[in-house]
PDB file of C-alpha atoms in Angstrom:
ATOM      1  CA  UNK A   1      50.639 159.255  54.666  1.00 95.00           C
ATOM      2  CA  UNK A   2      47.669 157.826  56.573  1.00 91.00           C
ATOM      3  CA  UNK A   3      45.357 160.061  58.555  1.00 87.00           C
ATOM      4  CA  UNK A   4      45.223 158.768  62.131  1.00 85.00           C
ATOM      5  CA  UNK A   5      42.737 161.277  63.507  1.00 87.00           C
ATOM      6  CA  UNK A   6      39.685 163.174  62.338  1.00 88.00           C
ATOM      7  CA  UNK A   7      40.742 166.359  64.103  1.00 84.00           C
ATOM      8  CA  UNK A   8      43.872 168.536  64.210  1.00 87.00           C
ATOM      9  CA  UNK A   9      46.498 168.762  61.500  1.00 91.00           C
ATOM     10  CA  UNK A  10      48.894 166.391  59.809  1.00 91.00           C
ATOM     11  CA  UNK A  11      52.422 167.721  59.172  1.00 92.00           C
ATOM     12  CA  UNK A  12      53.998 166.398  55.991  1.00 93.00           C
ATOM     13  CA  UNK A  13      57.763 166.896  56.519  1.00 95.00           C
ATOM     14  CA  UNK A  14      60.521 166.607  53.909  1.00 94.00           C
ATOM     15  CA  UNK A  15      64.230 166.539  54.770  1.00 95.00           C
ATOM     16  CA  UNK A  16      67.481 165.876  52.918  1.00 94.00           C
ATOM     17  CA  UNK A  17      70.424 165.266  55.241  1.00 93.00           C
ATOM     18  CA  UNK A  18      73.087 166.103  52.627  1.00 92.00           C
ATOM     19  CA  UNK A  19      76.386 164.297  51.961  1.00 94.00           C
ATOM     20  CA  UNK A  20      80.052 165.135  51.385  1.00 92.00           C
ATOM     21  CA  UNK A  21      79.061 167.389  48.528  1.00 93.00           C
ATOM     22  CA  UNK A  22      75.845 168.897  49.750  1.00 93.00           C
ATOM     23  CA  UNK A  23      74.831 170.484  52.965  1.00 93.00           C
ATOM     24  CA  UNK A  24      71.583 169.365  54.623  1.00 92.00           C
ATOM     25  CA  UNK A  25      68.564 170.890  52.922  1.00 94.00           C
ATOM     26  CA  UNK A  26      66.245 173.203  54.748  1.00 93.00           C
ATOM     27  CA  UNK A  27      63.327 171.195  56.025  1.00 95.00           C
ATOM     28  CA  UNK A  28      60.061 171.743  54.162  1.00 94.00           C
ATOM     29  CA  UNK A  29      56.706 171.137  55.877  1.00 92.00           C
ATOM     30  CA  UNK A  30      53.190 171.143  54.478  1.00 94.00           C
ATOM     31  CA  UNK A  31      50.109 170.970  56.688  1.00 93.00           C
ATOM     32  CA  UNK A  32      46.966 168.928  56.075  1.00 92.00           C
ATOM     33  CA  UNK A  33      43.808 169.626  58.085  1.00 87.00           C
ATOM     34  CA  UNK A  34      42.224 166.432  59.410  1.00 90.00           C
ATOM     35  CA  UNK A  35      38.469 166.027  58.867  1.00 90.00           C
ATOM     36  CA  UNK A  36      36.002 163.514  60.225  1.00 94.00           C
ATOM     37  CA  UNK A  37      35.323 160.431  58.140  1.00 96.00           C
ATOM     38  CA  UNK A  38      31.731 159.724  57.164  1.00 96.00           C
ATOM     39  CA  UNK A  39      29.903 156.583  58.265  1.00 98.00           C
ATOM     40  CA  UNK A  40      26.650 154.829  57.438  1.00 98.00           C
ATOM     41  CA  UNK A  41      24.244 152.522  59.290  1.00 98.00           C
ATOM     42  CA  UNK A  42      22.848 149.298  57.838  1.00 98.00           C
ATOM     43  CA  UNK A  43      20.226 146.993  59.345  1.00 98.00           C
ATOM     44  CA  UNK A  44      21.384 143.386  59.157  1.00 98.00           C
ATOM     45  CA  UNK A  45      18.307 142.077  60.977  1.00 98.00           C
ATOM     46  CA  UNK A  46      15.260 144.075  59.938  1.00 98.00           C
ATOM     47  CA  UNK A  47      12.162 144.998  61.887  1.00 98.00           C
ATOM     48  CA  UNK A  48       9.017 143.085  60.829  1.00 98.00           C
ATOM     49  CA  UNK A  49       6.517 144.728  58.507  1.00 98.00           C
ATOM     50  CA  UNK A  50       3.844 144.434  61.201  1.00 98.00           C
ATOM     51  CA  UNK A  51       3.583 143.276  64.819  1.00 98.00           C
ATOM     52  CA  UNK A  52       0.720 142.718  67.235  1.00 98.00           C
ATOM     53  CA  UNK A  53       0.132 144.605  70.455  1.00 98.00           C
ATOM     54  CA  UNK A  54       2.230 143.251  73.341  1.00 97.00           C
ATOM     55  CA  UNK A  55       4.656 141.337  71.127  1.00 98.00           C
ATOM     56  CA  UNK A  56       8.439 141.755  71.029  1.00 98.00           C
ATOM     57  CA  UNK A  57      11.002 141.712  68.272  1.00 98.00           C
ATOM     58  CA  UNK A  58      14.724 142.390  68.001  1.00 98.00           C
ATOM     59  CA  UNK A  59      16.743 144.130  65.317  1.00 98.00           C
ATOM     60  CA  UNK A  60      20.439 144.379  64.512  1.00 98.00           C
ATOM     61  CA  UNK A  61      22.068 147.418  62.923  1.00 98.00           C
ATOM     62  CA  UNK A  62      25.764 148.046  62.275  1.00 98.00           C
ATOM     63  CA  UNK A  63      27.765 151.152  61.450  1.00 98.00           C
ATOM     64  CA  UNK A  64      30.433 151.162  58.755  1.00 98.00           C
ATOM     65  CA  UNK A  65      32.799 152.677  61.346  1.00 97.00           C
ATOM     66  CA  UNK A  66      32.330 149.742  63.721  1.00 97.00           C
ATOM     67  CA  UNK A  67      31.094 152.104  66.436  1.00 98.00           C
ATOM     68  CA  UNK A  68      28.116 150.962  68.498  1.00 98.00           C
ATOM     69  CA  UNK A  69      24.666 151.833  67.172  1.00 98.00           C
ATOM     70  CA  UNK A  70      22.217 153.609  69.482  1.00 98.00           C
ATOM     71  CA  UNK A  71      18.586 152.465  69.226  1.00 98.00           C
ATOM     72  CA  UNK A  72      15.505 154.562  70.010  1.00 98.00           C
ATOM     73  CA  UNK A  73      11.801 154.306  69.290  1.00 98.00           C
ATOM     74  CA  UNK A  74       8.749 156.411  68.583  1.00 98.00           C
ATOM     75  CA  UNK A  75       5.047 155.819  68.115  1.00 98.00           C
ATOM     76  CA  UNK A  76       3.388 152.499  68.923  1.00 98.00           C
ATOM     77  CA  UNK A  77       6.367 150.853  70.622  1.00 98.00           C
ATOM     78  CA  UNK A  78       9.066 151.156  73.253  1.00 98.00           C
ATOM     79  CA  UNK A  79      12.544 149.687  73.280  1.00 98.00           C
ATOM     80  CA  UNK A  80      15.255 148.409  75.548  1.00 98.00           C
ATOM     81  CA  UNK A  81      18.327 148.498  73.384  1.00 98.00           C
ATOM     82  CA  UNK A  82      17.647 146.552  70.207  1.00 98.00           C
ATOM     83  CA  UNK A  83      14.547 144.806  71.616  1.00 98.00           C
ATOM     84  CA  UNK A  84      11.240 146.498  70.834  1.00 98.00           C
ATOM     85  CA  UNK A  85       7.833 145.996  72.466  1.00 98.00           C
ATOM     86  CA  UNK A  86       4.582 146.977  70.771  1.00 98.00           C
ATOM     87  CA  UNK A  87       2.658 149.273  73.121  1.00 98.00           C
ATOM     88  CA  UNK A  88      -0.396 149.773  70.934  1.00 97.00           C
ATOM     89  CA  UNK A  89      -2.488 147.832  68.463  1.00 97.00           C
ATOM     90  CA  UNK A  90      -2.865 150.809  66.135  1.00 97.00           C
ATOM     91  CA  UNK A  91      -0.542 153.237  64.377  1.00 97.00           C
ATOM     92  CA  UNK A  92       3.106 152.677  63.539  1.00 98.00           C
ATOM     93  CA  UNK A  93       6.277 151.927  65.463  1.00 98.00           C
ATOM     94  CA  UNK A  94       9.457 153.716  64.405  1.00 98.00           C
ATOM     95  CA  UNK A  95      12.635 151.677  64.891  1.00 98.00           C
ATOM     96  CA  UNK A  96      15.413 154.277  64.900  1.00 98.00           C
ATOM     97  CA  UNK A  97      19.166 153.665  64.624  1.00 98.00           C
ATOM     98  CA  UNK A  98      21.787 156.348  65.231  1.00 98.00           C
ATOM     99  CA  UNK A  99      25.556 156.557  65.584  1.00 98.00           C
ATOM    100  CA  UNK A 100      26.617 159.917  67.036  1.00 98.00           C
ATOM    101  CA  UNK A 101      30.221 159.723  65.888  1.00 97.00           C
ATOM    102  CA  UNK A 102      33.419 160.511  67.800  1.00 96.00           C
ATOM    103  CA  UNK A 103      36.665 162.398  67.250  1.00 92.00           C
ATOM    104  CA  UNK A 104      37.341 160.420  64.084  1.00 95.00           C
ATOM    105  CA  UNK A 105      33.893 159.865  62.586  1.00 97.00           C
ATOM    106  CA  UNK A 106      31.037 162.244  61.857  1.00 97.00           C
ATOM    107  CA  UNK A 107      27.560 161.302  63.063  1.00 98.00           C
ATOM    108  CA  UNK A 108      25.916 158.788  60.731  1.00 98.00           C
ATOM    109  CA  UNK A 109      22.676 159.672  58.944  1.00 98.00           C
ATOM    110  CA  UNK A 110      19.793 158.330  61.014  1.00 98.00           C
ATOM    111  CA  UNK A 111      18.127 155.185  59.667  1.00 98.00           C
ATOM    112  CA  UNK A 112      14.484 154.388  60.521  1.00 98.00           C
ATOM    113  CA  UNK A 113      12.363 151.316  59.858  1.00 98.00           C
ATOM    114  CA  UNK A 114       8.583 151.336  60.285  1.00 98.00           C
ATOM    115  CA  UNK A 115       6.409 148.594  61.774  1.00 98.00           C
ATOM    116  CA  UNK A 116       2.626 148.620  61.409  1.00 98.00           C
ATOM    117  CA  UNK A 117       0.874 147.935  64.729  1.00 98.00           C
ATOM    118  CA  UNK A 118      -1.994 145.444  64.640  1.00 98.00           C
ATOM    119  CA  UNK A 119      -4.495 144.439  67.354  1.00 98.00           C
ATOM    120  CA  UNK A 120      -3.787 141.279  69.299  1.00 98.00           C
ATOM    121  CA  UNK A 121      -6.224 138.378  69.165  1.00 98.00           C
ATOM    122  CA  UNK A 122      -8.254 137.440  72.231  1.00 98.00           C
ATOM    123  CA  UNK A 123     -10.460 134.525  73.245  1.00 98.00           C
ATOM    124  CA  UNK A 124     -13.377 134.078  75.642  1.00 98.00           C
ATOM    125  CA  UNK A 125     -13.612 131.214  78.123  1.00 98.00           C
ATOM    126  CA  UNK A 126     -16.494 130.334  80.417  1.00 98.00           C
ATOM    127  CA  UNK A 127     -15.195 129.609  83.918  1.00 98.00           C
ATOM    128  CA  UNK A 128     -18.702 129.108  85.334  1.00 98.00           C
ATOM    129  CA  UNK A 129     -20.911 127.384  82.762  1.00 98.00           C
ATOM    130  CA  UNK A 130     -24.593 127.715  82.084  1.00 98.00           C
ATOM    131  CA  UNK A 131     -26.640 124.688  83.256  1.00 98.00           C
ATOM    132  CA  UNK A 132     -27.673 122.061  80.748  1.00 98.00           C
ATOM    133  CA  UNK A 133     -31.337 122.797  81.545  1.00 98.00           C
ATOM    134  CA  UNK A 134     -33.317 125.193  83.704  1.00 98.00           C
ATOM    135  CA  UNK A 135     -37.030 125.500  84.562  1.00 98.00           C
ATOM    136  CA  UNK A 136     -39.241 128.409  83.635  1.00 98.00           C
ATOM    137  CA  UNK A 137     -38.778 131.509  85.818  1.00 97.00           C
ATOM    138  CA  UNK A 138     -35.556 130.230  87.433  1.00 98.00           C
ATOM    139  CA  UNK A 139     -32.293 132.174  87.327  1.00 98.00           C
ATOM    140  CA  UNK A 140     -28.641 131.247  87.035  1.00 98.00           C
ATOM    141  CA  UNK A 141     -25.357 133.129  86.792  1.00 98.00           C
ATOM    142  CA  UNK A 142     -22.386 132.451  84.526  1.00 98.00           C
ATOM    143  CA  UNK A 143     -18.820 133.754  84.490  1.00 98.00           C
ATOM    144  CA  UNK A 144     -16.744 134.271  81.348  1.00 98.00           C
ATOM    145  CA  UNK A 145     -13.341 135.889  80.981  1.00 98.00           C
ATOM    146  CA  UNK A 146     -11.422 137.287  78.023  1.00 98.00           C
ATOM    147  CA  UNK A 147      -7.747 136.450  77.560  1.00 98.00           C
ATOM    148  CA  UNK A 148      -7.148 140.185  77.102  1.00 97.00           C
ATOM    149  CA  UNK A 149      -8.516 140.940  80.566  1.00 97.00           C
ATOM    150  CA  UNK A 150     -11.186 143.203  79.052  1.00 98.00           C
ATOM    151  CA  UNK A 151     -14.726 142.967  80.395  1.00 98.00           C
ATOM    152  CA  UNK A 152     -17.013 140.406  78.763  1.00 98.00           C
ATOM    153  CA  UNK A 153     -20.390 141.583  77.456  1.00 98.00           C
ATOM    154  CA  UNK A 154     -23.293 139.165  78.007  1.00 98.00           C
ATOM    155  CA  UNK A 155     -26.421 138.865  75.907  1.00 98.00           C
ATOM    156  CA  UNK A 156     -29.228 136.344  75.469  1.00 98.00           C
ATOM    157  CA  UNK A 157     -31.574 134.888  72.904  1.00 98.00           C
ATOM    158  CA  UNK A 158     -34.467 132.461  72.915  1.00 98.00           C
ATOM    159  CA  UNK A 159     -36.115 131.261  76.118  1.00 98.00           C
ATOM    160  CA  UNK A 160     -34.365 133.631  78.522  1.00 98.00           C
ATOM    161  CA  UNK A 161     -33.420 137.209  79.309  1.00 98.00           C
ATOM    162  CA  UNK A 162     -30.375 138.530  81.129  1.00 98.00           C
ATOM    163  CA  UNK A 163     -29.150 141.326  83.331  1.00 98.00           C
ATOM    164  CA  UNK A 164     -25.409 141.138  82.921  1.00 98.00           C
ATOM    165  CA  UNK A 165     -24.229 137.622  83.746  1.00 98.00           C
ATOM    166  CA  UNK A 166     -27.509 136.629  85.454  1.00 98.00           C
ATOM    167  CA  UNK A 167     -30.024 134.843  83.237  1.00 98.00           C
ATOM    168  CA  UNK A 168     -33.737 134.268  83.856  1.00 98.00           C
ATOM    169  CA  UNK A 169     -35.730 131.637  82.005  1.00 98.00           C
ATOM    170  CA  UNK A 170     -38.716 133.279  80.322  1.00 98.00           C
ATOM    171  CA  UNK A 171     -40.248 130.109  78.883  1.00 97.00           C
ATOM    172  CA  UNK A 172     -40.631 126.465  79.773  1.00 96.00           C
ATOM    173  CA  UNK A 173     -39.890 125.307  76.228  1.00 97.00           C
ATOM    174  CA  UNK A 174     -37.154 125.925  73.701  1.00 98.00           C
ATOM    175  CA  UNK A 175     -33.551 126.862  74.320  1.00 98.00           C
ATOM    176  CA  UNK A 176     -31.833 129.755  76.038  1.00 98.00           C
ATOM    177  CA  UNK A 177     -28.681 131.054  74.337  1.00 98.00           C
ATOM    178  CA  UNK A 178     -26.096 132.404  76.776  1.00 98.00           C
ATOM    179  CA  UNK A 179     -23.857 134.611  74.657  1.00 98.00           C
ATOM    180  CA  UNK A 180     -20.502 136.118  75.650  1.00 98.00           C
ATOM    181  CA  UNK A 181     -18.817 138.819  73.557  1.00 98.00           C
ATOM    182  CA  UNK A 182     -15.788 141.072  73.854  1.00 98.00           C
ATOM    183  CA  UNK A 183     -15.806 143.877  71.266  1.00 98.00           C
ATOM    184  CA  UNK A 184     -12.109 144.707  71.529  1.00 97.00           C
ATOM    185  CA  UNK A 185     -10.434 148.114  71.688  1.00 97.00           C
ATOM    186  CA  UNK A 186      -7.433 149.870  70.193  1.00 94.00           C
ATOM    187  CA  UNK A 187      -5.141 147.048  71.292  1.00 97.00           C
ATOM    188  CA  UNK A 188      -7.291 143.927  70.929  1.00 98.00           C
ATOM    189  CA  UNK A 189      -9.394 142.650  68.048  1.00 97.00           C
ATOM    190  CA  UNK A 190     -12.985 141.588  68.618  1.00 98.00           C
ATOM    191  CA  UNK A 191     -13.172 138.139  70.192  1.00 98.00           C
ATOM    192  CA  UNK A 192     -15.123 135.342  68.542  1.00 98.00           C
ATOM    193  CA  UNK A 193     -18.456 135.157  70.433  1.00 98.00           C
ATOM    194  CA  UNK A 194     -18.934 132.083  72.607  1.00 98.00           C
ATOM    195  CA  UNK A 195     -22.430 130.675  73.145  1.00 98.00           C
ATOM    196  CA  UNK A 196     -23.687 128.110  75.641  1.00 98.00           C
ATOM    197  CA  UNK A 197     -27.156 126.598  75.391  1.00 98.00           C
ATOM    198  CA  UNK A 198     -29.567 125.847  78.240  1.00 98.00           C
ATOM    199  CA  UNK A 199     -32.671 123.792  77.534  1.00 98.00           C
ATOM    200  CA  UNK A 200     -35.875 125.273  78.934  1.00 98.00           C
ATOM    201  CA  UNK A 201     -38.064 122.910  80.924  1.00 97.00           C
ATOM    202  CA  UNK A 202     -41.442 123.364  82.521  1.00 97.00           C
ATOM    203  CA  UNK A 203     -41.510 124.499  86.112  1.00 96.00           C
ATOM    204  CA  UNK A 204     -43.078 122.191  88.662  1.00 95.00           C
ATOM    205  CA  UNK A 205     -46.207 123.246  90.577  1.00 95.00           C
ATOM    206  CA  UNK A 206     -48.239 121.989  93.524  1.00 95.00           C
ATOM    207  CA  UNK A 207     -51.865 122.266  94.563  1.00 95.00           C
ATOM    208  CA  UNK A 208     -52.891 123.210  98.094  1.00 94.00           C
ATOM    209  CA  UNK A 209     -56.392 123.277  99.564  1.00 93.00           C
ATOM    210  CA  UNK A 210     -56.890 126.584 101.307  1.00 88.00           C
ATOM    211  CA  UNK A 211     -60.528 126.017 102.454  1.00 81.00           C
ATOM    212  CA  UNK A 212     -62.040 122.765 103.652  1.00 73.00           C
ATOM    213  CA  UNK A 213     -65.802 122.498 104.377  1.00 70.00           C
ATOM    214  CA  UNK A 214     -67.649 119.537 105.863  1.00 63.00           C
ATOM    215  CA  UNK A 215     -71.298 118.727 105.161  1.00 61.00           C
ATOM    216  CA  UNK A 216     -73.683 117.086 107.700  1.00 64.00           C
ATOM    217  CA  UNK A 217     -76.542 114.951 106.545  1.00 60.00           C
TER     218      UNK A 217
END
């Protein structure tokens, strides 16, 4: 006998039709209660040990029953089916596989894999550069952007000062360092600082007579 369902009962029936010497035997029946078969889930393509913010990865899990696996997520990621997207650069992503069973199979024990979230890298690029040189007391403005889209922080050193992205030359000699930083956040690592150098030059000046006097002899 082979159980063809996980619910209901199986009737095991015995008959003997008799012959010229024996009458047919009284039918005998025994009943077997059907129960759900167990099943397990196995990952055949595993989640990575770690993944950076904003990245994607795919997994594959199979059930021993052949029924479709249902994927869910928790923590630092979201999922669309078996494809997971890291939604944070910190914490952990839980990759969860379930199979709820049916009339023949019991629900499989849930299987979870864990992915460590890591911050994504970012870079800084100047889109408006500092001039090669600038005279004392002049000002110029630069523009730098971070690949993360986070705001760039400007600072200065040497022959200049700055208010945000606007720099003022405070000397006519030496060099002005135009420095761009992005300190990162929970999703992005600190960017490597980028520095541009402007050479300080002396400012020009003119002389004007403001009072002219004539002398008679």
